[in-house]
PDB file of C-alpha atoms in Angstrom:
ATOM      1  CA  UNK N1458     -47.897 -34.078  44.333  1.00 40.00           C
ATOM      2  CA  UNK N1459     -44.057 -33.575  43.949  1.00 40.00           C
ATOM      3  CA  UNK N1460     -42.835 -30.396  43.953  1.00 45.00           C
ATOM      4  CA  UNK N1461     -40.021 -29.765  41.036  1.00 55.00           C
ATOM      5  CA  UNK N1462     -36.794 -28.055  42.353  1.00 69.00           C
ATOM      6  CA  UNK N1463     -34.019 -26.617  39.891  1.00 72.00           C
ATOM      7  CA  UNK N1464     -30.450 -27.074  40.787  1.00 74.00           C
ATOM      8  CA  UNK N1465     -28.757 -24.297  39.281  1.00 71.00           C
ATOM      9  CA  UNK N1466     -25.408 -25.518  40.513  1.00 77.00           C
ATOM     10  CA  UNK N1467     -25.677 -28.262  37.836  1.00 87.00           C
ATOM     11  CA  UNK N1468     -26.628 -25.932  34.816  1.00 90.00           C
ATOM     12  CA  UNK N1469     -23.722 -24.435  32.732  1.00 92.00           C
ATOM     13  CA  UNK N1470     -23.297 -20.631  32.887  1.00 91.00           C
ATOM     14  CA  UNK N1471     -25.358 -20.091  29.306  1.00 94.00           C
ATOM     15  CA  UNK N1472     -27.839 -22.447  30.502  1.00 92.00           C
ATOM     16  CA  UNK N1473     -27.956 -21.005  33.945  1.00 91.00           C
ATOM     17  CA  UNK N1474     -28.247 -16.920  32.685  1.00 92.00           C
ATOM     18  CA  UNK N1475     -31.244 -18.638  30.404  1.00 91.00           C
ATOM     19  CA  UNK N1476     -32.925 -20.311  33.072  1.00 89.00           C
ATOM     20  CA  UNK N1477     -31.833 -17.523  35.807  1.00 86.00           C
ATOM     21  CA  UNK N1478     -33.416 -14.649  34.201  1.00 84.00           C
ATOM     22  CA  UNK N1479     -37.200 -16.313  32.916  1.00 82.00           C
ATOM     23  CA  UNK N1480     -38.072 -17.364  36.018  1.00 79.00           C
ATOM     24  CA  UNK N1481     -40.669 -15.990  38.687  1.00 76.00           C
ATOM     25  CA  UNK N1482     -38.861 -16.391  41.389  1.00 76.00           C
ATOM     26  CA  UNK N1483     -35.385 -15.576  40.136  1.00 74.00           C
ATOM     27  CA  UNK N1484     -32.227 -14.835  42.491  1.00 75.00           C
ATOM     28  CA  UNK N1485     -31.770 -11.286  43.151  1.00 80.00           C
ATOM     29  CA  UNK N1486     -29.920  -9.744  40.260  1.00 83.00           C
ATOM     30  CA  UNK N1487     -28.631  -6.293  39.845  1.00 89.00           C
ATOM     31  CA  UNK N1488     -30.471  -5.517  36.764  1.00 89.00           C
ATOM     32  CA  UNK N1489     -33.881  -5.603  38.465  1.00 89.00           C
ATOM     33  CA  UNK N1490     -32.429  -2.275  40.748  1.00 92.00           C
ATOM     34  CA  UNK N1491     -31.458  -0.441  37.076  1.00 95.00           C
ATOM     35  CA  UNK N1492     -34.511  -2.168  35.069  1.00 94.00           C
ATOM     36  CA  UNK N1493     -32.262  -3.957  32.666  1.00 95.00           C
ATOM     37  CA  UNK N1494     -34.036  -5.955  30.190  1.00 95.00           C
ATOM     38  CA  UNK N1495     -32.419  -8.649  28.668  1.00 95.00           C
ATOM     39  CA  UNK N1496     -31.706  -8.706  25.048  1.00 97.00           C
ATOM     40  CA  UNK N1497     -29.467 -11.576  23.995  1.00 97.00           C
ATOM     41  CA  UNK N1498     -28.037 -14.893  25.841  1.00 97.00           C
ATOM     42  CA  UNK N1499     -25.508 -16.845  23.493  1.00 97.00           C
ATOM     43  CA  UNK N1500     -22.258 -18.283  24.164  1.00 97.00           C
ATOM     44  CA  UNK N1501     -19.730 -15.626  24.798  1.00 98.00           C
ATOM     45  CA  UNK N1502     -22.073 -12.831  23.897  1.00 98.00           C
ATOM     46  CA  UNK N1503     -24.326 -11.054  25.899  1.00 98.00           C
ATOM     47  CA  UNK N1504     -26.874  -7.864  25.618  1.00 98.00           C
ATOM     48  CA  UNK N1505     -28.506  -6.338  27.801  1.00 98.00           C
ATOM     49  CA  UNK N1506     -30.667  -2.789  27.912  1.00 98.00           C
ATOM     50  CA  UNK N1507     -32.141  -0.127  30.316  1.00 98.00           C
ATOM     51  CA  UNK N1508     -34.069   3.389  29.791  1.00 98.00           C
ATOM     52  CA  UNK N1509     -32.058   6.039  31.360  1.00 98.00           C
ATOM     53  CA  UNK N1510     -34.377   8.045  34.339  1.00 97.00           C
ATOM     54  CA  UNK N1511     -34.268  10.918  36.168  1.00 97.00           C
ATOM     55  CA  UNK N1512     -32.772   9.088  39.285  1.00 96.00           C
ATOM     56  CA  UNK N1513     -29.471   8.247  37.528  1.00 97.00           C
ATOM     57  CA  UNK N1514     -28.680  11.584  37.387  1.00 97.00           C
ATOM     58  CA  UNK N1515     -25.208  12.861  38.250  1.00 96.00           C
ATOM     59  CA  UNK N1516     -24.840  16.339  39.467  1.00 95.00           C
ATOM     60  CA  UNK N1517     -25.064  17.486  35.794  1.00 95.00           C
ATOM     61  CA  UNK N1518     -27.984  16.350  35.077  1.00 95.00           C
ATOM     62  CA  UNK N1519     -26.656  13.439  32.904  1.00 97.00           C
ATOM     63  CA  UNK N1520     -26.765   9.896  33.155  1.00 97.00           C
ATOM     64  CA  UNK N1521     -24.004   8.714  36.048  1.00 97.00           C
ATOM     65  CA  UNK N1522     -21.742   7.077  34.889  1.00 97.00           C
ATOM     66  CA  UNK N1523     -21.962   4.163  37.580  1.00 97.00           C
ATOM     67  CA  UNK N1524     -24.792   3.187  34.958  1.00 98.00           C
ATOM     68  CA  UNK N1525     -22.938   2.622  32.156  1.00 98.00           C
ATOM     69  CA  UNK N1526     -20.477   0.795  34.254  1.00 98.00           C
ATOM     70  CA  UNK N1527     -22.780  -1.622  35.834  1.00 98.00           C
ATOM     71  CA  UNK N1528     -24.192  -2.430  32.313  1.00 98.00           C
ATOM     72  CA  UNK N1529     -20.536  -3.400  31.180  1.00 98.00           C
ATOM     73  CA  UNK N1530     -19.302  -5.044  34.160  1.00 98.00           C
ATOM     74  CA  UNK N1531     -23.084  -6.557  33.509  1.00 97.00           C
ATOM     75  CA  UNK N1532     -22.610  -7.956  30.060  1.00 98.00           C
ATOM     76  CA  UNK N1533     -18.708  -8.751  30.263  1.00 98.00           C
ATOM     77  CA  UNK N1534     -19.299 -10.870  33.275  1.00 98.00           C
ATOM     78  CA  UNK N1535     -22.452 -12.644  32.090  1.00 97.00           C
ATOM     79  CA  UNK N1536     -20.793 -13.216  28.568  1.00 98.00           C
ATOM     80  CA  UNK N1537     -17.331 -14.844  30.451  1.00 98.00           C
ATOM     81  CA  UNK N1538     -20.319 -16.862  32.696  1.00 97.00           C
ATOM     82  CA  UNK N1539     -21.927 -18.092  29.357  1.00 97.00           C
ATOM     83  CA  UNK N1540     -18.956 -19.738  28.525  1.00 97.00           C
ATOM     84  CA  UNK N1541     -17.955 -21.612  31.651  1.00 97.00           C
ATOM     85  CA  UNK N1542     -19.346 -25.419  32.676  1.00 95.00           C
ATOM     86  CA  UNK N1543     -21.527 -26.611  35.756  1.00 93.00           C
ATOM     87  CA  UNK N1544     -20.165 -25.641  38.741  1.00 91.00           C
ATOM     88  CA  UNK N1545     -17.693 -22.948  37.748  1.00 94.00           C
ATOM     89  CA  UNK N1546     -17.776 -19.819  38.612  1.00 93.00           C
ATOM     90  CA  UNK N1547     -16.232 -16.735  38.220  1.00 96.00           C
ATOM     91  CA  UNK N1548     -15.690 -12.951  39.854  1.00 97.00           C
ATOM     92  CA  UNK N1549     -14.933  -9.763  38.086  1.00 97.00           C
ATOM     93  CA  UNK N1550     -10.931  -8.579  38.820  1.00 97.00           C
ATOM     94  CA  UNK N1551     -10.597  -6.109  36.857  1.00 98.00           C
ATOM     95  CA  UNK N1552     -12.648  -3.494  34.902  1.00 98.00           C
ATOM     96  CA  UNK N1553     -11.950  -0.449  32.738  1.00 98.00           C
ATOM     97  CA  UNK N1554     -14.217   1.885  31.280  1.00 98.00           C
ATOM     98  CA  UNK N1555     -13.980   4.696  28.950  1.00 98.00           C
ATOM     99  CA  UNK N1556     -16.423   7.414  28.941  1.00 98.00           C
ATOM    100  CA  UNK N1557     -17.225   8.890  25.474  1.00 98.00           C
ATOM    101  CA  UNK N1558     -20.235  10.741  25.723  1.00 97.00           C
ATOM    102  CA  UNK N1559     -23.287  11.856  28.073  1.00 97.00           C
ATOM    103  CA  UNK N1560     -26.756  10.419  28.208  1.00 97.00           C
ATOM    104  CA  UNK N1561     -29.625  11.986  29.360  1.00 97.00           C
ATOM    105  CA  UNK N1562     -31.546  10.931  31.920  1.00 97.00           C
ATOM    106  CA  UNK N1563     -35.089  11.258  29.636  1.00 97.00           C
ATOM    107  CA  UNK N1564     -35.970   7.779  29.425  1.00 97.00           C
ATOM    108  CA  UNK N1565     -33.602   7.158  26.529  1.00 96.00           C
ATOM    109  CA  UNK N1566     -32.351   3.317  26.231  1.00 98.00           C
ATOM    110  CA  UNK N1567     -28.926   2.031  26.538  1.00 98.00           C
ATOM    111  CA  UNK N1568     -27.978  -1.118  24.627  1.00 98.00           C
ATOM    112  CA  UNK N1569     -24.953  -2.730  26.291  1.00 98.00           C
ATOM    113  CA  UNK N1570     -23.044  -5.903  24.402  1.00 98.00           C
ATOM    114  CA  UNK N1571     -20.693  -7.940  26.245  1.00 98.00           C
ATOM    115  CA  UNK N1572     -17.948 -10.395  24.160  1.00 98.00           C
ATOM    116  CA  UNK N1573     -15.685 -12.818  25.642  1.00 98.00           C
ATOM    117  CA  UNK N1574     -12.184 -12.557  24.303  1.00 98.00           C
ATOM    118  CA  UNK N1575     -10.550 -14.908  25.984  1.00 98.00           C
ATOM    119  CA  UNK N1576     -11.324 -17.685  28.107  1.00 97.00           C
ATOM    120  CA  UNK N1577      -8.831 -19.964  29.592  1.00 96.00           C
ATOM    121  CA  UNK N1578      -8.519 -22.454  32.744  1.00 95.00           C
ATOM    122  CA  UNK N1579      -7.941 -19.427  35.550  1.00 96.00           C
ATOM    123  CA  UNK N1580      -8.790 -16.099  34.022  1.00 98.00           C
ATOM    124  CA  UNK N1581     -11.241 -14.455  31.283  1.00 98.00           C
ATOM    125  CA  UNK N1582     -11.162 -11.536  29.291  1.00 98.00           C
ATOM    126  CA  UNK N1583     -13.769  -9.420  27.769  1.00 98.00           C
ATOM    127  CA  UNK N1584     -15.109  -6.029  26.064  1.00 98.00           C
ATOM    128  CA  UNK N1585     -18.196  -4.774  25.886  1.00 98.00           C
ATOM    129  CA  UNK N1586     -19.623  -1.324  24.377  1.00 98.00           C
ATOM    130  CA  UNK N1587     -22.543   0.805  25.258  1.00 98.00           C
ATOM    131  CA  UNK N1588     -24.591   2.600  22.662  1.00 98.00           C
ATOM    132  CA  UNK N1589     -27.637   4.881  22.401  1.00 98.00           C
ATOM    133  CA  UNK N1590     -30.678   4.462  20.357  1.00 97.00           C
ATOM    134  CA  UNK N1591     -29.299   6.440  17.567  1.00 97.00           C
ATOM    135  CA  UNK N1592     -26.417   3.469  17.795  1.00 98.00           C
ATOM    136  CA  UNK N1593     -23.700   6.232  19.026  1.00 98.00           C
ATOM    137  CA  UNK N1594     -20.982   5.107  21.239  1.00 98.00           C
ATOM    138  CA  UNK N1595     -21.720   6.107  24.654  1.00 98.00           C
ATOM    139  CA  UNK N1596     -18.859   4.117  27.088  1.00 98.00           C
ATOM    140  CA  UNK N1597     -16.861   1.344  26.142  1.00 98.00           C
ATOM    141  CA  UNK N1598     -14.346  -1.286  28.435  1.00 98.00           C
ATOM    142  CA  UNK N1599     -12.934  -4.467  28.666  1.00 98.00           C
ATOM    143  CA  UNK N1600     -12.682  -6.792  31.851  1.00 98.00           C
ATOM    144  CA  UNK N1601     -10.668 -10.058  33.608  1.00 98.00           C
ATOM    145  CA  UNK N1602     -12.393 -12.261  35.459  1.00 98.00           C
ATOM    146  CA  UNK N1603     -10.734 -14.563  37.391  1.00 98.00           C
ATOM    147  CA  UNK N1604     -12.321 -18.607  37.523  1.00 97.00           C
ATOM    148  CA  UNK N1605     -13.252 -20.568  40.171  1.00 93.00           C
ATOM    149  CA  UNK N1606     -12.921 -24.327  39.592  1.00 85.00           C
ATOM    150  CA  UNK N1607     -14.387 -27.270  42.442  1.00 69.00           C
ATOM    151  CA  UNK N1608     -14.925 -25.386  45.561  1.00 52.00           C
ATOM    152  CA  UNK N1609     -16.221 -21.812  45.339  1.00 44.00           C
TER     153      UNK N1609
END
């Protein structure tokens, strides 16, 4: 019997995030750590989820920001990967977030979607916003990426 082995190396980045996050045996990823769930996978846009818990409290009692933050850096990142072709890759340079409201830590979900804005040959741009389940704005940022073409 042969045993069927996927090269992930050979996949673009939409194809790889698709293939990436269904499968059993899937490489680490953040999101497992924070329970993101993923919501959408299309070219340039990405969403992704998580309920807020009592252990992502910051010393007020509200959601840490850190959260928000990793769910941006998150979907910015994975929306400039959906865009790029086998064997590209890419690393986050730069990321800025704004803070515009608390979330509590009561199980509440956080929607977080990710937009590429620019993509060219050595550097990406993106935004992405954070909302909660009544659709408020929670955190919002934007992001550069810089590319990595050949050898990685």
């Amino acid at each position: 019997m042969s045993e069927t082995t996927i090269d992930l190396a050979q996949m673009s980045g939409l194809e790889l995030l698709r293939t990436a996050m269904t499968m059993d045996d899937r490489p680490p990823f953040i999101g497992d750590l924070l329970g993101m769930e993923v919501d959408l996978l299309e070219q340039g846009k990405v969403v992704f989820g998580l309920r807020t818990r009592p252990d992502f409290a910051n010393p007020l009692g509200s959601t840490h920001g850190g959260i928000c933050a990793t769910l941006l850096d998150s979907v910015m990142g994975c929306a400039v990967h959906s865009t790029l072709e086998a064997g590209v890759g890419y690393t986050t340079l730069e990321l800025k977030v704004n803070y515009i409201r608390s979330a509590p830590t009561n199980g509440q979900r956080l929607t977080a979607t990710g937009t590429t804005i620019h993509v060219g040959r050595t550097t990406a741009t993106a935004e992405g916003r954070v909302v909660d389940e009544q659709g408020r704005l929670v955190a919002h940022g934007t992001t550069t990426c810089v590319i990595f073409r050949g050898n990685r």
